[in-house]
Tab-separated table of C-alpha atoms in Angstrom:
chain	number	residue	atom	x	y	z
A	295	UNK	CA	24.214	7.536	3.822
A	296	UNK	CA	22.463	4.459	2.478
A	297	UNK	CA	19.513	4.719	-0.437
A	298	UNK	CA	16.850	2.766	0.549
A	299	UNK	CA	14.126	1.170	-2.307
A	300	UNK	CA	10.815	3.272	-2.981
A	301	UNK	CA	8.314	3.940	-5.398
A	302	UNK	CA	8.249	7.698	-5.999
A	303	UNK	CA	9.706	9.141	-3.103
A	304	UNK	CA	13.817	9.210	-2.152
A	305	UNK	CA	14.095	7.718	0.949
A	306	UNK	CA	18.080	7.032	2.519
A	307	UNK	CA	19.221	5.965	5.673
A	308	UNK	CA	21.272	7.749	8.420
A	309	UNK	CA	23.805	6.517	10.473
A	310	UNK	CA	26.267	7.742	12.855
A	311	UNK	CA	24.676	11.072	12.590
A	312	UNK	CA	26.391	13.857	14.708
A	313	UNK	CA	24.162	16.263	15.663
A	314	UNK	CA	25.304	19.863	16.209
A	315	UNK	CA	22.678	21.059	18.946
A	316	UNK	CA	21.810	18.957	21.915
A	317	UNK	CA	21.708	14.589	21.037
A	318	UNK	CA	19.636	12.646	18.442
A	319	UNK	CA	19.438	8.819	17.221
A	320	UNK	CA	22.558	7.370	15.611
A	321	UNK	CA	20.702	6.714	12.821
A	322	UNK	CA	17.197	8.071	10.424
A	323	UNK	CA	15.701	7.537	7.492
A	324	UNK	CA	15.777	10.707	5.039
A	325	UNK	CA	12.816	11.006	3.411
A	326	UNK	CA	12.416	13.519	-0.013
A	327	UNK	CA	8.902	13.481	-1.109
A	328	UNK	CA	7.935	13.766	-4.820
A	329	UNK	CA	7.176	16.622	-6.001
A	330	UNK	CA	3.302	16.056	-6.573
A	331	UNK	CA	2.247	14.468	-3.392
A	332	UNK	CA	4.798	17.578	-1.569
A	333	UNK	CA	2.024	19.662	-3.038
A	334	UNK	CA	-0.651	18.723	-1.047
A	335	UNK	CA	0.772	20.116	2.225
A	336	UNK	CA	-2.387	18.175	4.195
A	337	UNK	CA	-1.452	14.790	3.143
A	338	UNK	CA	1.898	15.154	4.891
A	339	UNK	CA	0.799	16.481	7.832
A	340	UNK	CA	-1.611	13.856	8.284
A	341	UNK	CA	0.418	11.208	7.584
A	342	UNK	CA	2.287	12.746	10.572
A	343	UNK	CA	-0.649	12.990	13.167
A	344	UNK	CA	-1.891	9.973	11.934
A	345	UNK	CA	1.458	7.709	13.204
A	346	UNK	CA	1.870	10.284	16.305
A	347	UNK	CA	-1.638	8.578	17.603
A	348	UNK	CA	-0.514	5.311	16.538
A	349	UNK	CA	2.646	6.137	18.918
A	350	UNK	CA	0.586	7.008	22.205
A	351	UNK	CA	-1.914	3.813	21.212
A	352	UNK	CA	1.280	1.556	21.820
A	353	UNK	CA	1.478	1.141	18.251
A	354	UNK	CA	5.092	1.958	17.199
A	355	UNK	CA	5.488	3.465	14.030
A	356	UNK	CA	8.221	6.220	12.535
A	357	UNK	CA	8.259	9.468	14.278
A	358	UNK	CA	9.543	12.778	12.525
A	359	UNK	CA	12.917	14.696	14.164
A	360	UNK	CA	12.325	18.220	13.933
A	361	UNK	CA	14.002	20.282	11.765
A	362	UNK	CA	16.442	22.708	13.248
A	363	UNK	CA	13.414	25.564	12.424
A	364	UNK	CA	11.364	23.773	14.450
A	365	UNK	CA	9.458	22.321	11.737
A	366	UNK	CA	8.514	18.835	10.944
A	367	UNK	CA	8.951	19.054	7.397
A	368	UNK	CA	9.823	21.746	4.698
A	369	UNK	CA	9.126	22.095	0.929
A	370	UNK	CA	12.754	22.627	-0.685
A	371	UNK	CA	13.339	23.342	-4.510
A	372	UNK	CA	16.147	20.780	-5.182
A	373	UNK	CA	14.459	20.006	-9.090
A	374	UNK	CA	12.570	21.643	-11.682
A	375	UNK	CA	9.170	21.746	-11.346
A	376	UNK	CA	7.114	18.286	-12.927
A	377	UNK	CA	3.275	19.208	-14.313
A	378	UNK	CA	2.054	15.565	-15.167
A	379	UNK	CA	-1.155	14.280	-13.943
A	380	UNK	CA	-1.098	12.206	-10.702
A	381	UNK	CA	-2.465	9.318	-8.873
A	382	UNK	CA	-2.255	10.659	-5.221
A	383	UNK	CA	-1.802	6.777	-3.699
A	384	UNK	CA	-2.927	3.291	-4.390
A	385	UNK	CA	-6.232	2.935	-3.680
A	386	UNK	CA	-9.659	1.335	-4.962
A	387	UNK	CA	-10.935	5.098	-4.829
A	388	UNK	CA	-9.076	6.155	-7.747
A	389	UNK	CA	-9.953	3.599	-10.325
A	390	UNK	CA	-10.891	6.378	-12.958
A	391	UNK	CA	-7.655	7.472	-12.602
A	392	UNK	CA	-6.099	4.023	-12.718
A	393	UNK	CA	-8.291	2.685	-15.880
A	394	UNK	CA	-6.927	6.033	-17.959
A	395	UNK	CA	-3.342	5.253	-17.004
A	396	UNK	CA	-4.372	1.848	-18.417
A	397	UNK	CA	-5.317	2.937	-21.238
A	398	UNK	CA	-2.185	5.067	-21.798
A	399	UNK	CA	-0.252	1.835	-20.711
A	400	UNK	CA	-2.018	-0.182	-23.145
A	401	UNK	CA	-1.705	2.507	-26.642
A	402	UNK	CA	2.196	2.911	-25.651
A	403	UNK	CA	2.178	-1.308	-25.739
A	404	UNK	CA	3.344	-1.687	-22.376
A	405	UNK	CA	0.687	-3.793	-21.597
A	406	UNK	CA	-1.327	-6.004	-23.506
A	407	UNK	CA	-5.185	-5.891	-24.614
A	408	UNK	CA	-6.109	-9.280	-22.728
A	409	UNK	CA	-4.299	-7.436	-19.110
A	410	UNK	CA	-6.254	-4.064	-19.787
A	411	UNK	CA	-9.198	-6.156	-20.044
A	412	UNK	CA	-8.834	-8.134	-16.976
A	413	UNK	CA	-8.246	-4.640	-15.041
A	414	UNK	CA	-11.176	-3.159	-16.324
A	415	UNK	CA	-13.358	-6.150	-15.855
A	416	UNK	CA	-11.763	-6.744	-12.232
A	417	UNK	CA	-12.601	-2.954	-11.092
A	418	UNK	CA	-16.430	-3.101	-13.202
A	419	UNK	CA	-17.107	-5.921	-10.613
A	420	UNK	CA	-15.800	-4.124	-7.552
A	421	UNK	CA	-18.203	-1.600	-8.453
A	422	UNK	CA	-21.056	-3.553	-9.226
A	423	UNK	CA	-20.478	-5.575	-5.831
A	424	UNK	CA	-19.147	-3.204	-3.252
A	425	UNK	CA	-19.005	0.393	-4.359
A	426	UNK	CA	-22.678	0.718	-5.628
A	427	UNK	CA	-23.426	-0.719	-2.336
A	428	UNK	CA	-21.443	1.723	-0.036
A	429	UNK	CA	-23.985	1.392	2.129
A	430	UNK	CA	-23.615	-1.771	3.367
A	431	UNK	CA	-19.936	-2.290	4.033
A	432	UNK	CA	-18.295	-0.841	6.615
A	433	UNK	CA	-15.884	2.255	6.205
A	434	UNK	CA	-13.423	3.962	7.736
A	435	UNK	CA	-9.476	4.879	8.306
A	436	UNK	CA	-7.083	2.164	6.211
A	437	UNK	CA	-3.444	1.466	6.023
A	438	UNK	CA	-4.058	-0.381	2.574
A	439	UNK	CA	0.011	-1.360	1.959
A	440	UNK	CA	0.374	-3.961	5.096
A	441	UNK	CA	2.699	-6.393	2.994
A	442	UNK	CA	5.993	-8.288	4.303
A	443	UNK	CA	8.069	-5.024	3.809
A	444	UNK	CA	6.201	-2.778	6.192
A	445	UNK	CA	5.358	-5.310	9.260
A	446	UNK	CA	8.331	-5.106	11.663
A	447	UNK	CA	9.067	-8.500	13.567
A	448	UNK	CA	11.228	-9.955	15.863
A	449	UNK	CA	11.382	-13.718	17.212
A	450	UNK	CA	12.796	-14.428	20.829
A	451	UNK	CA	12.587	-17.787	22.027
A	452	UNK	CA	10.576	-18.898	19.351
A	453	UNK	CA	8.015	-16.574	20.354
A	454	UNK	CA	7.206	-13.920	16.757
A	455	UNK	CA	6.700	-10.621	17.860
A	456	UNK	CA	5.308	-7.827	15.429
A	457	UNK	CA	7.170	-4.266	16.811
A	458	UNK	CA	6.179	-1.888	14.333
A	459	UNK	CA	4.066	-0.612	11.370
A	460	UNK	CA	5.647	1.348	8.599
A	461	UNK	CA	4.868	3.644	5.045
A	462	UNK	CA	1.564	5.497	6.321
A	463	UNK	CA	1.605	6.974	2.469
A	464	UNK	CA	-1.954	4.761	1.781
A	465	UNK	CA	-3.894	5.718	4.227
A	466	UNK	CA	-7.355	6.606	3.483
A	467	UNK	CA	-10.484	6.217	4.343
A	468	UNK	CA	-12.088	3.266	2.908
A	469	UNK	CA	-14.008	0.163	3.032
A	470	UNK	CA	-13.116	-2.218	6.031
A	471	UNK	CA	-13.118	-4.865	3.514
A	472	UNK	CA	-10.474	-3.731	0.860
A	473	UNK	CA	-7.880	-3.685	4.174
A	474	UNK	CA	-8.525	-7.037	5.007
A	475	UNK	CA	-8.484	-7.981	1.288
A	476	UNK	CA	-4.893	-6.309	1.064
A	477	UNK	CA	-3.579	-7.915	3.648
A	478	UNK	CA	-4.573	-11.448	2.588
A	479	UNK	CA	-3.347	-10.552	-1.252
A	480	UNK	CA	0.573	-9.454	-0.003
A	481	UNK	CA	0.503	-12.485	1.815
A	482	UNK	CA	-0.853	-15.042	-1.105
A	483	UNK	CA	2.032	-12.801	-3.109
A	484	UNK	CA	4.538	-13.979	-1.223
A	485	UNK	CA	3.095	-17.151	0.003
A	486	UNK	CA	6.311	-19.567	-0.646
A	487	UNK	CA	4.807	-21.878	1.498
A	488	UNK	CA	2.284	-22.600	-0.515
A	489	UNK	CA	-0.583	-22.157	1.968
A	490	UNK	CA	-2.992	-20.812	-0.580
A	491	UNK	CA	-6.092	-18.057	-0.195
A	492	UNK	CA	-8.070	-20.389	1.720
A	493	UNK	CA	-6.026	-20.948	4.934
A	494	UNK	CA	-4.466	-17.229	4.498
A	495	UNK	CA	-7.775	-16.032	4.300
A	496	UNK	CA	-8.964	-17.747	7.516
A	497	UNK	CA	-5.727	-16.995	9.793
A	498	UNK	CA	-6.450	-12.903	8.623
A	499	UNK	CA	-10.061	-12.867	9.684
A	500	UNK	CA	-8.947	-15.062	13.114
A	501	UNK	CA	-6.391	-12.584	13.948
A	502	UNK	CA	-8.597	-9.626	12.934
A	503	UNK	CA	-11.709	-11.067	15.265
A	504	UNK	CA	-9.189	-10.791	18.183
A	505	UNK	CA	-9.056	-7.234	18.108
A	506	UNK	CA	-12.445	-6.586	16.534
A	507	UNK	CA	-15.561	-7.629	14.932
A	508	UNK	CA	-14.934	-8.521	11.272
A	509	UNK	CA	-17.076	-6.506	8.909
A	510	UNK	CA	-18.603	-8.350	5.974
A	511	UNK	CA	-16.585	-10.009	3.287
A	512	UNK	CA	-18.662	-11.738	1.403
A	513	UNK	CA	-16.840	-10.052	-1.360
A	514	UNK	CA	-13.613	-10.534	-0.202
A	515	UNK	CA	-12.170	-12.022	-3.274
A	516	UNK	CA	-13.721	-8.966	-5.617
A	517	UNK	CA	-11.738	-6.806	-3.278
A	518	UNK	CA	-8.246	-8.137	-3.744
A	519	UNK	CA	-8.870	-8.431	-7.223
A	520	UNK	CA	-9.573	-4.094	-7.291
A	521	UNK	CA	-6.615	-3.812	-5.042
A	522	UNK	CA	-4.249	-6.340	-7.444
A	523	UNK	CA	-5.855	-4.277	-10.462
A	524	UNK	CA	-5.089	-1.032	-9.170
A	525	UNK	CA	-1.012	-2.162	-7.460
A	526	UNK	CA	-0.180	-3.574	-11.130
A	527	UNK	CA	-0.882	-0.512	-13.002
A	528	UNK	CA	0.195	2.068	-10.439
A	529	UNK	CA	3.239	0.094	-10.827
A	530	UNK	CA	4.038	0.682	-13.884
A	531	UNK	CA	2.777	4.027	-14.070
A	532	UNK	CA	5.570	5.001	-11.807
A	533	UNK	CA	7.809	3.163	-13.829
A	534	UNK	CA	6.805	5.065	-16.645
A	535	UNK	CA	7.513	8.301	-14.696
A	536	UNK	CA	10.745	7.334	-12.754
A	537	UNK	CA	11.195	10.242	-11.176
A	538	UNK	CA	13.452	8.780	-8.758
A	539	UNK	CA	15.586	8.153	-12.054
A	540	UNK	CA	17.505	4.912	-10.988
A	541	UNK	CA	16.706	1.173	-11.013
A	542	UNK	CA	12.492	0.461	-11.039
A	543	UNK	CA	13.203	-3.310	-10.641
A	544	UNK	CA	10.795	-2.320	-6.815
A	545	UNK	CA	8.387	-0.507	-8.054
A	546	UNK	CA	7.772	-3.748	-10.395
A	547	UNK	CA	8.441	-6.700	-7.887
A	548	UNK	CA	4.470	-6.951	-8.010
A	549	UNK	CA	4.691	-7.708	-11.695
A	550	UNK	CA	6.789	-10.507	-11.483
A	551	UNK	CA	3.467	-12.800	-10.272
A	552	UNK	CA	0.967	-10.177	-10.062
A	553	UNK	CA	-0.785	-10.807	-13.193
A	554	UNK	CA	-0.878	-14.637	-12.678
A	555	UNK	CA	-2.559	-14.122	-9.571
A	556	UNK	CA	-4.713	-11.538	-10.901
A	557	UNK	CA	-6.138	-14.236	-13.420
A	558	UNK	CA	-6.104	-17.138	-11.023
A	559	UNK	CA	-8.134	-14.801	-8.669
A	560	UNK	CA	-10.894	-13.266	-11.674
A	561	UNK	CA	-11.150	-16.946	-12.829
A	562	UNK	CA	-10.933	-19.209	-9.718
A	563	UNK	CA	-14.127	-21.026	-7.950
A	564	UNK	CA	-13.748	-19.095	-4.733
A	565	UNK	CA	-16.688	-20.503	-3.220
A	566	UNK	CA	-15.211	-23.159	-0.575
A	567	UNK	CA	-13.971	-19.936	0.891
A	568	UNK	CA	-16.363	-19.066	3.774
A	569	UNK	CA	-15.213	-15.965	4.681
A	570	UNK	CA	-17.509	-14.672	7.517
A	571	UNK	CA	-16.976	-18.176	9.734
A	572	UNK	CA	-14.464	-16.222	12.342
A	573	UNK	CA	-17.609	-14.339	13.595
């Protein structure tokens, strides 16, 4: 048994797994939930419908083994009970949430004034711009975490293959926009070859108008900067927490350049972008 990274949940791999009634894979991932997102008994199951119709669309994704009850999942007391208050995922939705844990953040000195005020002036635009506006973006079912960690690949002949989408914990429904805004921020993250917003920007929305019709992102830029805002403090909100107890150097990879990009983003001319040219 091999623990695997994670932010609040206790995930470990399986392997050469003997299985006492009938066969199973050689290997599984173990995954213990934490103990406020195990309270909300519909998140879990959807998270499990949601990557079972992902599965018969051809899009692989993990699938649950059964317990030997027959169930999918089960609740087990293996920890005393935690009452704290609780950000149920990353997402744009729960900026309330994330501007008090800033605030908290920010009286404890874990961040500083000039970061709290980027966050807050980063999610007063995203307002302003998209979510007073609702109802003229596009909405609907997100993954809002695809980053390098949770896009499976392989590469025969040359030839890169994506095989599989992974951590449905994010998923929510949403604007169309803050997806596609994700996406293009893990990438400019990680970007170590230097190919910068514009061109990552441009191969997204190409790739995206193959499958369907982009939705507007004008505002593409505010977007990532909500979604940045929102990934650096939920960072170190769990942090703060550690419920998992061991090593948060994970949970605060996004840290390490996060804020940089944050400010390069707020203060940038993003005009050159032309984000709606792959209609």
């Amino acid at each position: 048994m091999e623990e695997l990274t994670g932010y609040e949940d206790c995930n470990f791999r399986l392997s050469d797994i003997i299985w006492e009634t009938g066969s199973g894979p050689s290997k599984a991932i173990l995954k213990v939930s934490n103990p406020l997102e195990a309270k909300c008994d519909q998140n879990i199951d959807f998270q499990i419908k949601f990557c079972r119709m992902l599965n018969e669309k051809g899009i692989s994704c993990p699938t649950t083994i059964k317990r030997l009850d027959g169930r999918e999942w089960a609740r087990e007391e293996i920890a005393e009970g935690v009452s704290v208050g609780h950000i149920p995922y990353i997402a744009v939705e729960h900026r309330r949430g994330i501007l008090k844990e800033m605030k908290l953040l920010l009286e404890q000195s874990i961040i500083s004034k000039e970061k709290a005020k980027l966050v807050a002036e980063c999610l007063e635009e995203f307002d302003n711009r998209i979510a007073k506006h609702r109802e003229l973006f596009e909405t609907g079912l997100i993954h809002s975490d695809i980053n390098e960690t949770n896009v499976l690949m392989i590469e025969r002949n040359g030839h890169k293959k994506i095989t599989g989408l992974l951590d449905f914990g994010d998923v929510h429904e949403s604007f169309r926009i803050v997806d596609i805004a994700s996406t293009v921020l893990y990438l400019y993250l990680s970007d170590k070859q230097k190919q910068g917003v514009e061109s990552l920007t441009n191969g997204v929305l190409e790739g995206y108008h193959r499958v369907r019709e982009v939705p507007d992102c004008t505002h593409l830029i505010t977007a990532m900067k909500a979604r940045l805002s929102c990934s650096l403090i939920y960072g170190l909100r769990t942090a703060r927490l550690n419920f998992r107890g061991g090593s948060v150097d994970y949970v605060l990879r996004t840290q390490s350049n996060g804020w940089s990009v944050l400010q390069e983003l707020h203060h940038g001319d993003w005009r050159k972008i032309n984000v709606n040219d792959s209609n």
